[in-house]
PDB file of C-alpha atoms in Angstrom:
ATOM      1  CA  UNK A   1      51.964 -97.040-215.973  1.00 41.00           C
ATOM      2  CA  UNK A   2      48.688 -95.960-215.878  1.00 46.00           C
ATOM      3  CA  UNK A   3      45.940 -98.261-217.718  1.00 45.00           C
ATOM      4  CA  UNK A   4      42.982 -96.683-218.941  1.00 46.00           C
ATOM      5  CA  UNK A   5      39.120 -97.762-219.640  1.00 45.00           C
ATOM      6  CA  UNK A   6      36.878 -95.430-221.122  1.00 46.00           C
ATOM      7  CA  UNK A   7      33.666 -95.865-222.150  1.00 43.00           C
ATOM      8  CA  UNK A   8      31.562 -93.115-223.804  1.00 44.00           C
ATOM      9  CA  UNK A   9      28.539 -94.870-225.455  1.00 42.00           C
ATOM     10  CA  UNK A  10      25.930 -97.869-223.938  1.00 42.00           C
ATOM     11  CA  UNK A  11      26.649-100.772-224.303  1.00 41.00           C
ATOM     12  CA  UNK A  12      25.226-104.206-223.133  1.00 41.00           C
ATOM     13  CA  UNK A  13      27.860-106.368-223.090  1.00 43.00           C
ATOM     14  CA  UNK A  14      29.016-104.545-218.913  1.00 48.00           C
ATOM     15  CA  UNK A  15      25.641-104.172-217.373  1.00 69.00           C
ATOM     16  CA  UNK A  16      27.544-102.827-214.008  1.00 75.00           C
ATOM     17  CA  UNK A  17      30.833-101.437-213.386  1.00 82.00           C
ATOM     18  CA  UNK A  18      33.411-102.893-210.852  1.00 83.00           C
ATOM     19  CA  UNK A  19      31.757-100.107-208.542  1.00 87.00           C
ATOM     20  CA  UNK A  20      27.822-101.380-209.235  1.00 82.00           C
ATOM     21  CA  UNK A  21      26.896 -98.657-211.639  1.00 81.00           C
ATOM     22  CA  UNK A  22      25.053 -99.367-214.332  1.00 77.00           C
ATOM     23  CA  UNK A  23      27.446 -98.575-217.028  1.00 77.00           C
ATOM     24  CA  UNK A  24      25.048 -97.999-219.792  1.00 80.00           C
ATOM     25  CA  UNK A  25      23.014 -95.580-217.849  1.00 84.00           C
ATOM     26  CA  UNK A  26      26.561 -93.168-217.710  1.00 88.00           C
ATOM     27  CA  UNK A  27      27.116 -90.262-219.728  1.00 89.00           C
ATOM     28  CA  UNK A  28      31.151 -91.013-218.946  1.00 89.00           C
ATOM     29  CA  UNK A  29      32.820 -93.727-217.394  1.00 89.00           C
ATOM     30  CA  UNK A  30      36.494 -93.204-217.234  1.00 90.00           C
ATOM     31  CA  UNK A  31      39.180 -95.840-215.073  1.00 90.00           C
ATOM     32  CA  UNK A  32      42.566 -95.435-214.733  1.00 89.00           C
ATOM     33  CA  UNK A  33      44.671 -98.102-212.619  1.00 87.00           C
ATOM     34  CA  UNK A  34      48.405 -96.946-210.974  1.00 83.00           C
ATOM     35  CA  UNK A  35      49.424 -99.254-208.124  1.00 78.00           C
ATOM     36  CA  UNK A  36      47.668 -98.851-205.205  1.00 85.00           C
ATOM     37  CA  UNK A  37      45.191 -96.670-206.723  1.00 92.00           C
ATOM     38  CA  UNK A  38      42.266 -96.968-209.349  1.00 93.00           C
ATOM     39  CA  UNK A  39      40.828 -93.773-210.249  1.00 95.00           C
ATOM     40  CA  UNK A  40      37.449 -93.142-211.280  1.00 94.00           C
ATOM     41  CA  UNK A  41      34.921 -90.545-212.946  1.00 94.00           C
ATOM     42  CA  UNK A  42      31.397 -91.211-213.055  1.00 93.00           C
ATOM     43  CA  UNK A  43      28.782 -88.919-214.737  1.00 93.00           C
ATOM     44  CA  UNK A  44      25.414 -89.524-215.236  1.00 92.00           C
ATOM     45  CA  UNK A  45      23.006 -86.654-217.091  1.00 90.00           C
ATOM     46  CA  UNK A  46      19.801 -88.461-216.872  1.00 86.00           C
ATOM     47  CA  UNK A  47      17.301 -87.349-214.187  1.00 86.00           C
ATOM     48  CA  UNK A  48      16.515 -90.793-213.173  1.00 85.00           C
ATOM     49  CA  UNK A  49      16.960 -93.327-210.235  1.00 86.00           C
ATOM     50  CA  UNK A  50      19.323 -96.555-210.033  1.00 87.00           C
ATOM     51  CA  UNK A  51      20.472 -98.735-207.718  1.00 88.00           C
ATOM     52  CA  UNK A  52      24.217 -99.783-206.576  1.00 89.00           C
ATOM     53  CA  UNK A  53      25.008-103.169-204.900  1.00 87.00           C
ATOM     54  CA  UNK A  54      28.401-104.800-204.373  1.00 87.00           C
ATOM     55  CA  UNK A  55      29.097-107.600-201.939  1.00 87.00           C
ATOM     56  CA  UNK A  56      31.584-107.185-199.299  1.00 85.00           C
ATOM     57  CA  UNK A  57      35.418-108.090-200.310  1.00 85.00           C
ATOM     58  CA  UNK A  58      39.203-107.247-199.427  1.00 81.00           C
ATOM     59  CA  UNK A  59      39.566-104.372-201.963  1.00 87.00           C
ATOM     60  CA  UNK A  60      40.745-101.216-199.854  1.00 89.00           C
ATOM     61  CA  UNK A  61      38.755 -98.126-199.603  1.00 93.00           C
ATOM     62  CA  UNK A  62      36.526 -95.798-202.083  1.00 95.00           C
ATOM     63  CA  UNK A  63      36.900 -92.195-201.497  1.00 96.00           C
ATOM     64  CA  UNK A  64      34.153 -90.629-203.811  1.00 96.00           C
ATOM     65  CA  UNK A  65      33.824 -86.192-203.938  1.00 97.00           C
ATOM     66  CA  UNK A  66      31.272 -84.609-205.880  1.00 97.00           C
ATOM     67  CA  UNK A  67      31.541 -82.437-208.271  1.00 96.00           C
ATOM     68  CA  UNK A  68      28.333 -80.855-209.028  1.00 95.00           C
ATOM     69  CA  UNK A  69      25.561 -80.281-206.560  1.00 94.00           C
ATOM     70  CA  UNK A  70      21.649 -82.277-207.009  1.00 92.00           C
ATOM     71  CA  UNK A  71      22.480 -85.473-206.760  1.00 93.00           C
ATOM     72  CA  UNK A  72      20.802 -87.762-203.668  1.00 94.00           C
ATOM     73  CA  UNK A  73      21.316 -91.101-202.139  1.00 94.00           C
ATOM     74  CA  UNK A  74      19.537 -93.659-200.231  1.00 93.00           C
ATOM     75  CA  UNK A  75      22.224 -95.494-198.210  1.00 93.00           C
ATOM     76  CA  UNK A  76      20.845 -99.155-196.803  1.00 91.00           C
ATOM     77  CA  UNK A  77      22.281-101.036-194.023  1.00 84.00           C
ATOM     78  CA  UNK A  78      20.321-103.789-193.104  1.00 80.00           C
ATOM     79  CA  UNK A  79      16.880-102.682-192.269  1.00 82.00           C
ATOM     80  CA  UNK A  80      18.056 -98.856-191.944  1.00 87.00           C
ATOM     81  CA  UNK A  81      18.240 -96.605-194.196  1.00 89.00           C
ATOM     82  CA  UNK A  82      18.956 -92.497-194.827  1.00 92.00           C
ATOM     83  CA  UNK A  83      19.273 -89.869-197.633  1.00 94.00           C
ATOM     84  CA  UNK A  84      22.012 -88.173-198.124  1.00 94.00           C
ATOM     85  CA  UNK A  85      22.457 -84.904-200.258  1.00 95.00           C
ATOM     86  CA  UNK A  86      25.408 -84.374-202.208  1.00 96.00           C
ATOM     87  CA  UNK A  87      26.595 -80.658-203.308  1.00 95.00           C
ATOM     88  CA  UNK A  88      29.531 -79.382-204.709  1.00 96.00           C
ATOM     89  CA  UNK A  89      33.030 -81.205-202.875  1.00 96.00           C
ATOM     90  CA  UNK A  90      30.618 -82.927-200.832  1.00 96.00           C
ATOM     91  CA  UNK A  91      32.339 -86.690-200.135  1.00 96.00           C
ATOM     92  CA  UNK A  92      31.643 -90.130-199.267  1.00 94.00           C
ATOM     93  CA  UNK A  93      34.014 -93.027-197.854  1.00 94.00           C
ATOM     94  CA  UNK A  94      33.144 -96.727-198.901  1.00 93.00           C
ATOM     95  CA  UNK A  95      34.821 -99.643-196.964  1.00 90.00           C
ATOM     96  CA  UNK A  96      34.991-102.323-198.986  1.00 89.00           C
ATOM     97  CA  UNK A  97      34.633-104.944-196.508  1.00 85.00           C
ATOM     98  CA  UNK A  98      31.239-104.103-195.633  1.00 86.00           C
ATOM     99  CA  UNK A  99      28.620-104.734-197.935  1.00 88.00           C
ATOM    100  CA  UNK A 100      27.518-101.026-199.873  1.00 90.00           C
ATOM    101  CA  UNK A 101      23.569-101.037-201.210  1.00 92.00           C
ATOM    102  CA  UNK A 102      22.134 -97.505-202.174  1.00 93.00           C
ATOM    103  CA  UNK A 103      19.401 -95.322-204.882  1.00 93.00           C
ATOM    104  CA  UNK A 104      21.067 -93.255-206.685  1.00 93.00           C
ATOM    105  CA  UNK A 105      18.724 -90.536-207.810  1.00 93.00           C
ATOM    106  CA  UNK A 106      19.037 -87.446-210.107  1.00 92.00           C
ATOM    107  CA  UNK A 107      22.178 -87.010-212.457  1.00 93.00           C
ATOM    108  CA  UNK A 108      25.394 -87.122-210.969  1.00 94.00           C
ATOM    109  CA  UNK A 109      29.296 -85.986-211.653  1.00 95.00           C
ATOM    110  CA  UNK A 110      31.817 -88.012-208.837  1.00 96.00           C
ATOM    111  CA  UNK A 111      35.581 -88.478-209.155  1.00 97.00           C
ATOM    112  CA  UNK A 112      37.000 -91.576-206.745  1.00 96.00           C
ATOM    113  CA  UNK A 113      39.732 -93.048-205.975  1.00 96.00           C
ATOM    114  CA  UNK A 114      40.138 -96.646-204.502  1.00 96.00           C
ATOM    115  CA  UNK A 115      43.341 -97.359-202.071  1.00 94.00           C
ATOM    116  CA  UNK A 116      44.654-100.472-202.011  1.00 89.00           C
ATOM    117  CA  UNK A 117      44.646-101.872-197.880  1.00 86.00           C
ATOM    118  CA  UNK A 118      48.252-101.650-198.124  1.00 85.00           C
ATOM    119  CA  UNK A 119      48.305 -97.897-198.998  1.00 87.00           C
ATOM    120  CA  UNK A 120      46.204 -97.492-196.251  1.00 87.00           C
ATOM    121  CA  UNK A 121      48.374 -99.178-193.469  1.00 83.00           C
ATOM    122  CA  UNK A 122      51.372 -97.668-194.856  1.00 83.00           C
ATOM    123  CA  UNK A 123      50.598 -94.493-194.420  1.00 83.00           C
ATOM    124  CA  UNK A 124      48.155 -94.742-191.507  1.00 81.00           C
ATOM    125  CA  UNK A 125      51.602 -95.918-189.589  1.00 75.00           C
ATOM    126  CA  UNK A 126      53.686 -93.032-191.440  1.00 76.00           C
ATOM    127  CA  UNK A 127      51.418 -90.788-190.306  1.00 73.00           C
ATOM    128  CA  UNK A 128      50.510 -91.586-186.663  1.00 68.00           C
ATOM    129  CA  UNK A 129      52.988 -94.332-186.257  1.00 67.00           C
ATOM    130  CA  UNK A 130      49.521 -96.731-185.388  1.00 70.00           C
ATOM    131  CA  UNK A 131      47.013 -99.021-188.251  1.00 72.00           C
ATOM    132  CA  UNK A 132      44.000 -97.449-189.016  1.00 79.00           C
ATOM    133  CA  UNK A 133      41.063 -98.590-187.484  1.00 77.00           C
ATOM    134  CA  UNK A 134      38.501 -97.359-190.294  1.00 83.00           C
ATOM    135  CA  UNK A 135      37.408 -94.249-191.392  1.00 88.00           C
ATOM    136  CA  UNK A 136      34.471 -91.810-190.057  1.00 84.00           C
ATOM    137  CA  UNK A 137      32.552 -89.564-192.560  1.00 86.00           C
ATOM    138  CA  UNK A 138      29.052 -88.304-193.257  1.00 90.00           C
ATOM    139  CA  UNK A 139      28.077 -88.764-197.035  1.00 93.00           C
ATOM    140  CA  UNK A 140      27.284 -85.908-198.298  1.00 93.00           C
ATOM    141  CA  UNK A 141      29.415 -83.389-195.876  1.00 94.00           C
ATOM    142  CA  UNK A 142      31.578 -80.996-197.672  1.00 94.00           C
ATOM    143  CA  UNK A 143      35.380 -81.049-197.554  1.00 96.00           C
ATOM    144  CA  UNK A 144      36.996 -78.480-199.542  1.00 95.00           C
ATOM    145  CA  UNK A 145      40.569 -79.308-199.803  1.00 96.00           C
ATOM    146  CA  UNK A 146      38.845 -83.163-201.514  1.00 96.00           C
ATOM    147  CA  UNK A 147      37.244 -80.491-203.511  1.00 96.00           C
ATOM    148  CA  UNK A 148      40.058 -78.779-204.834  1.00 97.00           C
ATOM    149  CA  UNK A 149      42.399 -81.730-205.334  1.00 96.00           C
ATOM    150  CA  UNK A 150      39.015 -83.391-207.327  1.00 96.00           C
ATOM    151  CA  UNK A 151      38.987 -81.317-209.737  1.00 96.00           C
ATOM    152  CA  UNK A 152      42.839 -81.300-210.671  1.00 95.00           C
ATOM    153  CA  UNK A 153      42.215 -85.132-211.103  1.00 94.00           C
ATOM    154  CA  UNK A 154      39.591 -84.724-212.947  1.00 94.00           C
ATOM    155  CA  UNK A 155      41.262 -82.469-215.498  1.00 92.00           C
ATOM    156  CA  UNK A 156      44.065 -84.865-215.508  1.00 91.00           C
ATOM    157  CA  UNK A 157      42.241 -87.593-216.393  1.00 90.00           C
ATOM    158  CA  UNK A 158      40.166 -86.106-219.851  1.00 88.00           C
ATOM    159  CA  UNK A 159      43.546 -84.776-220.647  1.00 85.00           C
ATOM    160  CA  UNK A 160      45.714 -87.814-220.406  1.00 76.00           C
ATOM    161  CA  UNK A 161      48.374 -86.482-222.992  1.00 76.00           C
ATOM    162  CA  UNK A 162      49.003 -83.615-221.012  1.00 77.00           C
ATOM    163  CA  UNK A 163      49.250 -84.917-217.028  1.00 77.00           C
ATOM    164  CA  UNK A 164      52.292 -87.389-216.622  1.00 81.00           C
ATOM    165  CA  UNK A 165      51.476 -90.772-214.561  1.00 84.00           C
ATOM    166  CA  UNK A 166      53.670 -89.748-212.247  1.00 85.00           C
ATOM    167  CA  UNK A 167      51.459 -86.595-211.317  1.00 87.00           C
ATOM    168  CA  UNK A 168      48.350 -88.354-211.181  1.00 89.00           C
ATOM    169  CA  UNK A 169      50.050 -90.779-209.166  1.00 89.00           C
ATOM    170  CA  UNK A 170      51.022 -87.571-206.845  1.00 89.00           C
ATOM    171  CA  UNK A 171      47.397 -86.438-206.638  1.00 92.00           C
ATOM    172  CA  UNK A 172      46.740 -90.225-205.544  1.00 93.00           C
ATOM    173  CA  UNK A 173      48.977 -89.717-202.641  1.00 92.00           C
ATOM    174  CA  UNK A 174      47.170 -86.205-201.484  1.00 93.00           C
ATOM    175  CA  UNK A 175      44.088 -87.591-201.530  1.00 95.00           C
ATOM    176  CA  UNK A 176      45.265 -91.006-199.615  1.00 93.00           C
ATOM    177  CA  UNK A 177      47.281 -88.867-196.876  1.00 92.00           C
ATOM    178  CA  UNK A 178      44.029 -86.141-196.623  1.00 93.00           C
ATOM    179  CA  UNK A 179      41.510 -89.032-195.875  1.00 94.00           C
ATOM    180  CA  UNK A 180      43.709 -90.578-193.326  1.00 91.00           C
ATOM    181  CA  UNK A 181      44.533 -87.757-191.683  1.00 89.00           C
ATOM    182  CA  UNK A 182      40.869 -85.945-191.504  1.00 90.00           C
ATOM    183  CA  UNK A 183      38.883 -89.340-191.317  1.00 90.00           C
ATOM    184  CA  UNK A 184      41.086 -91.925-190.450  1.00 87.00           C
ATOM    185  CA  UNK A 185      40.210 -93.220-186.858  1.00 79.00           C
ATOM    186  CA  UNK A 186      43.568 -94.023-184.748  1.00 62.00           C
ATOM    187  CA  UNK A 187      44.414 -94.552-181.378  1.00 52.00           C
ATOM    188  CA  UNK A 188      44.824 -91.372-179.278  1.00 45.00           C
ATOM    189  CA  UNK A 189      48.139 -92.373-178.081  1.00 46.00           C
ATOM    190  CA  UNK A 190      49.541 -92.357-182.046  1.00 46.00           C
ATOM    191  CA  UNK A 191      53.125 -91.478-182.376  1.00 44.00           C
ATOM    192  CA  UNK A 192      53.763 -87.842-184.553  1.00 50.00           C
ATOM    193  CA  UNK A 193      56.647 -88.679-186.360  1.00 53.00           C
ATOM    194  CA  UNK A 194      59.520 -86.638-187.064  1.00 57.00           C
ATOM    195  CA  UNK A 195      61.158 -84.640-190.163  1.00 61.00           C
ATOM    196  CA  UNK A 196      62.358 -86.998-192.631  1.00 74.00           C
ATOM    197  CA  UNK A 197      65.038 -86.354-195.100  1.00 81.00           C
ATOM    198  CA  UNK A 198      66.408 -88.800-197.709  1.00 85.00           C
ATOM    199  CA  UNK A 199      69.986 -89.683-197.781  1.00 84.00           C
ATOM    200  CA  UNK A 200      72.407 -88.095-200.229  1.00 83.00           C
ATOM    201  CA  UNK A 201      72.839 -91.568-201.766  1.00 84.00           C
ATOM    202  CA  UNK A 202      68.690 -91.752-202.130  1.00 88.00           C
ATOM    203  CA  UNK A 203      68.308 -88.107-203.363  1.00 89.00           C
ATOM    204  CA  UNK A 204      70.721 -88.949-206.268  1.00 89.00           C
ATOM    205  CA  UNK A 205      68.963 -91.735-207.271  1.00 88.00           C
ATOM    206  CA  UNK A 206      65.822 -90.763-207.171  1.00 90.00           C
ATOM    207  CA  UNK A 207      66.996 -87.547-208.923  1.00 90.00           C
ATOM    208  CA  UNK A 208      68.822 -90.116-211.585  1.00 88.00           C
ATOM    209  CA  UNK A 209      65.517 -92.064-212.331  1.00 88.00           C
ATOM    210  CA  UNK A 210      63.350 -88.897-212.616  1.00 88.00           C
ATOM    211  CA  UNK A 211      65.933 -87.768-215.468  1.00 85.00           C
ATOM    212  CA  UNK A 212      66.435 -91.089-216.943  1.00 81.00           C
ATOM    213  CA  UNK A 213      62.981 -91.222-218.917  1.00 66.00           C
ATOM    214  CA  UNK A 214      62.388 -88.388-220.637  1.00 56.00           C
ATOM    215  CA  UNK A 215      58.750 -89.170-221.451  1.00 54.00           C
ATOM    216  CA  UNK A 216      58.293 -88.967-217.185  1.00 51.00           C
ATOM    217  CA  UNK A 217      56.473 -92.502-217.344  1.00 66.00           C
ATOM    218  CA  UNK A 218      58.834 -93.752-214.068  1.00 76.00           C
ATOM    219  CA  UNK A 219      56.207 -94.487-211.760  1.00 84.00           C
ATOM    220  CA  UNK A 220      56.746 -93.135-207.544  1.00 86.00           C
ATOM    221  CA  UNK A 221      56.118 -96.670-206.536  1.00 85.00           C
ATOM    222  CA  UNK A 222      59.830 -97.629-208.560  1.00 87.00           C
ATOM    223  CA  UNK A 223      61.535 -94.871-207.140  1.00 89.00           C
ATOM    224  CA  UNK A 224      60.650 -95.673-203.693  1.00 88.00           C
ATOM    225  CA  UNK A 225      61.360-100.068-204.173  1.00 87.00           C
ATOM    226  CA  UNK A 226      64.661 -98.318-205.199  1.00 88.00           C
ATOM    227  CA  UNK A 227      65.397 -96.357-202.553  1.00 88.00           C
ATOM    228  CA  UNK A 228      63.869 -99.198-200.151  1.00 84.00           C
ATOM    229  CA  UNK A 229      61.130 -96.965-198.821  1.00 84.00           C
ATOM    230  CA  UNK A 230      57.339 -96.691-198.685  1.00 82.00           C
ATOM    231  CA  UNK A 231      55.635 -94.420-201.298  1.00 82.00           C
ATOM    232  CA  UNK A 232      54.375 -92.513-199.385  1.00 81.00           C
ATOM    233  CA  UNK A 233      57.450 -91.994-197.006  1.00 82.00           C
ATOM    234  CA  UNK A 234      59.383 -91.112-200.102  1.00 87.00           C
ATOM    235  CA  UNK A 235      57.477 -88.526-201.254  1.00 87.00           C
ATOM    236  CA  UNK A 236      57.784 -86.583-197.877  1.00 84.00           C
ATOM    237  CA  UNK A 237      60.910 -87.231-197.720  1.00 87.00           C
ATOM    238  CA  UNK A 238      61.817 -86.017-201.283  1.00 90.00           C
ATOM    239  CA  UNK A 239      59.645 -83.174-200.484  1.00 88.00           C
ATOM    240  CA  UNK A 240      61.077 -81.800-197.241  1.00 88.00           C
ATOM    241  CA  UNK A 241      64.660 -82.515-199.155  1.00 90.00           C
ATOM    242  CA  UNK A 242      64.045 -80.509-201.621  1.00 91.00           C
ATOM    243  CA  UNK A 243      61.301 -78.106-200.905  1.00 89.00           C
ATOM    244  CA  UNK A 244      59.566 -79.418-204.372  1.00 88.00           C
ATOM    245  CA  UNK A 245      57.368 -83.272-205.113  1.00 88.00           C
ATOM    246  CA  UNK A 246      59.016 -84.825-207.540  1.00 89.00           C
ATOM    247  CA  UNK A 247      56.427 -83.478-210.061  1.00 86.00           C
ATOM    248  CA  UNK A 248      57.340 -80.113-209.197  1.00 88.00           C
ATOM    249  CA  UNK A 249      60.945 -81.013-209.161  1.00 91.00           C
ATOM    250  CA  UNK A 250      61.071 -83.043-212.698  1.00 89.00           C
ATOM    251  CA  UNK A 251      59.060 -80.018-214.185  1.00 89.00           C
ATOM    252  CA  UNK A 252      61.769 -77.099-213.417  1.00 91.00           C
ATOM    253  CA  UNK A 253      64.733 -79.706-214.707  1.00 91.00           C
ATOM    254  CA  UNK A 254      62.502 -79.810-218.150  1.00 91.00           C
ATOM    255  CA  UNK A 255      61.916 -75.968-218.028  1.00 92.00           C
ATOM    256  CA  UNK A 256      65.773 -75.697-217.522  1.00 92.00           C
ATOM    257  CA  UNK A 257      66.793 -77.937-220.011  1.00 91.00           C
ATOM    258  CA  UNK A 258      64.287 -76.193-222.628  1.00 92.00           C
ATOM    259  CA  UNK A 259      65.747 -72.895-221.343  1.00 92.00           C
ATOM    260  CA  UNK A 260      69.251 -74.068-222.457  1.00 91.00           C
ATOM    261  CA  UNK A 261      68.251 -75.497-226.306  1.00 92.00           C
ATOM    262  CA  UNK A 262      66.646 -71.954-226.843  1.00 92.00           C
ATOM    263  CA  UNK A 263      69.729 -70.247-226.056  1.00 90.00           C
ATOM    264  CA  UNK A 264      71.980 -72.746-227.730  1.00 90.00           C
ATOM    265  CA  UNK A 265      70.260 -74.117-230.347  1.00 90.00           C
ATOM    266  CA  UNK A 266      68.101 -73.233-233.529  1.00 89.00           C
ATOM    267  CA  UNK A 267      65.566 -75.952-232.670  1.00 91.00           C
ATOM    268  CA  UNK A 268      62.016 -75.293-233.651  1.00 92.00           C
ATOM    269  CA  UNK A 269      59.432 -74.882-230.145  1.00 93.00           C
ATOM    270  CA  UNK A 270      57.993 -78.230-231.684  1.00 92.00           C
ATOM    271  CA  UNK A 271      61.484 -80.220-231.488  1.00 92.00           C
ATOM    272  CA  UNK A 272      62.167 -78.745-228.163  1.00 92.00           C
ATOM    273  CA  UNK A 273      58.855 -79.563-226.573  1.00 90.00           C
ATOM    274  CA  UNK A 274      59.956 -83.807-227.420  1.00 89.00           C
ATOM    275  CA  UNK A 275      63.062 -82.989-226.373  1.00 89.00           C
ATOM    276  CA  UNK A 276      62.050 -82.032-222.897  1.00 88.00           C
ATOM    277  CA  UNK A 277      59.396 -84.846-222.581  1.00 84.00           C
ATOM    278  CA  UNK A 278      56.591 -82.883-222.765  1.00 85.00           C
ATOM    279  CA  UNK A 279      53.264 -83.958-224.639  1.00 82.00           C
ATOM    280  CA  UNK A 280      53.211 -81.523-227.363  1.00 87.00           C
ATOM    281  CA  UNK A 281      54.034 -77.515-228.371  1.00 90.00           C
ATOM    282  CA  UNK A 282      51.066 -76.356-226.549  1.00 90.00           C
ATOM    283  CA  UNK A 283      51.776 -78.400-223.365  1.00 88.00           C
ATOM    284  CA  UNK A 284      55.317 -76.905-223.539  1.00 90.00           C
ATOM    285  CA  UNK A 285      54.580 -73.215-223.943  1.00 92.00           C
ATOM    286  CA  UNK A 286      51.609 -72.935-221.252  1.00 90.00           C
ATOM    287  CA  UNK A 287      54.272 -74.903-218.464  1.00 90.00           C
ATOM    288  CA  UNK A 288      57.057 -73.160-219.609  1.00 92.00           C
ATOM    289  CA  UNK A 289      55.235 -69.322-219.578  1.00 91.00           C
ATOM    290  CA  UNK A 290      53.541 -70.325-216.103  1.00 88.00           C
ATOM    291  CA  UNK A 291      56.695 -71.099-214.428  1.00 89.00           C
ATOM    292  CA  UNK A 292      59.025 -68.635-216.171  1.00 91.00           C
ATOM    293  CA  UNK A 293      56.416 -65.669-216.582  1.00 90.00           C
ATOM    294  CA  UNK A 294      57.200 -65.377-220.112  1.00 91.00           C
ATOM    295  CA  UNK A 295      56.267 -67.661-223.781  1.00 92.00           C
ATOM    296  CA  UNK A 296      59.079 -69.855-224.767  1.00 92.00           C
ATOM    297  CA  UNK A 297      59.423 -67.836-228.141  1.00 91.00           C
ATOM    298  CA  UNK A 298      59.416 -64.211-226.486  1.00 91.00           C
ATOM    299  CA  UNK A 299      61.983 -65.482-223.686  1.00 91.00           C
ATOM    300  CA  UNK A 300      64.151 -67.036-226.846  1.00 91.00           C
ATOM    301  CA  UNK A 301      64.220 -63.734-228.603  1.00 88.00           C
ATOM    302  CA  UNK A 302      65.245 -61.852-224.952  1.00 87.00           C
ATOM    303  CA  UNK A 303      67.765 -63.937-224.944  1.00 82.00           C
ATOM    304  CA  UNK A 304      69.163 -62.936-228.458  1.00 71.00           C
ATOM    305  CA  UNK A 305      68.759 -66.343-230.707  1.00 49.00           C
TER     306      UNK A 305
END
């Protein structure tokens, strides 16, 4: 489950965040915790300058991507120091066992998401078959595809109601397996590793657990302890199984299942929306007209209830 912080107003009681910002200088401050991921969004309207400090530690890594363009940062390293501009998708990797001192100046809109170290050797070895040895990035360069999958998280996280955990966790794993795979820094003799497919047995019970709770709350991490795989090794392997993430896959079982009660049953949109696990009527009619082409209601009279 995903826990959420959010804090909208000043306030004095958290001078600095678990990320050094100065909380009551933030326009938003939103945290959301699933596993091996914490996910952040930071926005700051004032036109002024702060500064960010955190000591080193054994937390993971910070992938940070812009969302609007002005902000600048002095980054400090000992007695060296250099400004960096951020623009729109423009991204910045923080190792948390190094110690991180910058200015932040101008107003600001970042989402970021922290991996846990054993996210990162998980899939660093999934992906080249070798750890990773750290990560090499220029803050402030521009990476599109961060860009793109930035602001999907974003939207998912001021609409809560409307994005299961289990597709923010998804968006968790894109992000993860994009920064290893663009920045991560591995040896040259890494293995490539092969198609992966899960077993009938693991198929069907993934498949079972994705059904069982309506509401969609069964996290990726549970499915995989179930199946006795990594995370991120499941989700390939569910993927190339079934040519659909287990987002994608849970989402056409709801659309078929709502497809179904509006041919068999004289249940109002409303009742059929709960039914299917999705947040509200709204929610339901926008998924169920973008994968099916048509509004639940006009697709219910088509098919002659």
């Amino acid at each position: 489950m995903l826990n959420q912080t959010e804090i909208a107003t000043p306030t004095a009681a958290r001078r600095k965040d678990s990320l050094g910002c100065l909380s009551n200088q933030l326009h938003k401050d939103l945290e959301r915790e699933a596993g091996d991921f914490t996910f952040y969004r930071k926005c700051r309207r004032q036109d002024n300058t702060s500064e960010v400090a955190t000591p080193a530690s054994d937390r993971g890594v910070l992938i940070g991507v812009s969302l609007s363009a002005g902000h600048r940062r002095r980054i400090i390293s000992g007695s060296r120091s250099a400004m960096h501009e951020f623009d729109k998708d423009s991204v910045y990797i923080r190792n948390f066992e190094d110690d991180y001192r910058a200015d932040l100046h101008g107003a600001f809109d970042f989402v970021l998401v922290e991996f846990s170290r054993a996210f990162i050797a998980n899939t660093g070895y999934e992906r080249s078959g070798t750890n990773i040895a750290g990560f090499s990035a220029r803050p402030g360069s521009k990476d599109p595809i961060f860009g793109h999958l930035a602001q999907v998280l974003a939207l998912a996280l001021d609409r809560e109601s409307e994005a299961s955990p289990l597709f923010i966790e998804q968006l968790g794993v894109a992000i993860g397996t994009h920064l290893v795979d663009r920045y991560g820094s591995a040896p040259a003799q890494s293995i490539k590793p092969g198609r992966r497919l899960l077993s009938s047995l693991h198929e069907a019970r993934a498949k079972d657990m994705l059904l069982a709770k309506t509401e969609g709350n069964v996290s990726l991490e549970e499915i995989a302890n179930a199946c006795n795989l990594s995370r991120s090794y499941f989700i390939r392997a569910f993927r190339e199984t079934t040519h659909r993430t287990p987002h994608q896959w849970l989402l056409e079982q709801r659309i078929e299942r709502a497809r179904h009660l509006l041919r068999s049953s004289d249940s109002s949109l409303s009742e059929i929306a709960i039914a299917c696990g999705f947040a509200d009527q709204s929610h339901f009619t926008r998924t169920f007209t973008q994968l099916v082409g048509t509004p639940p209601g006009s697709w219910r009279r088509r098919a002659g209830n």
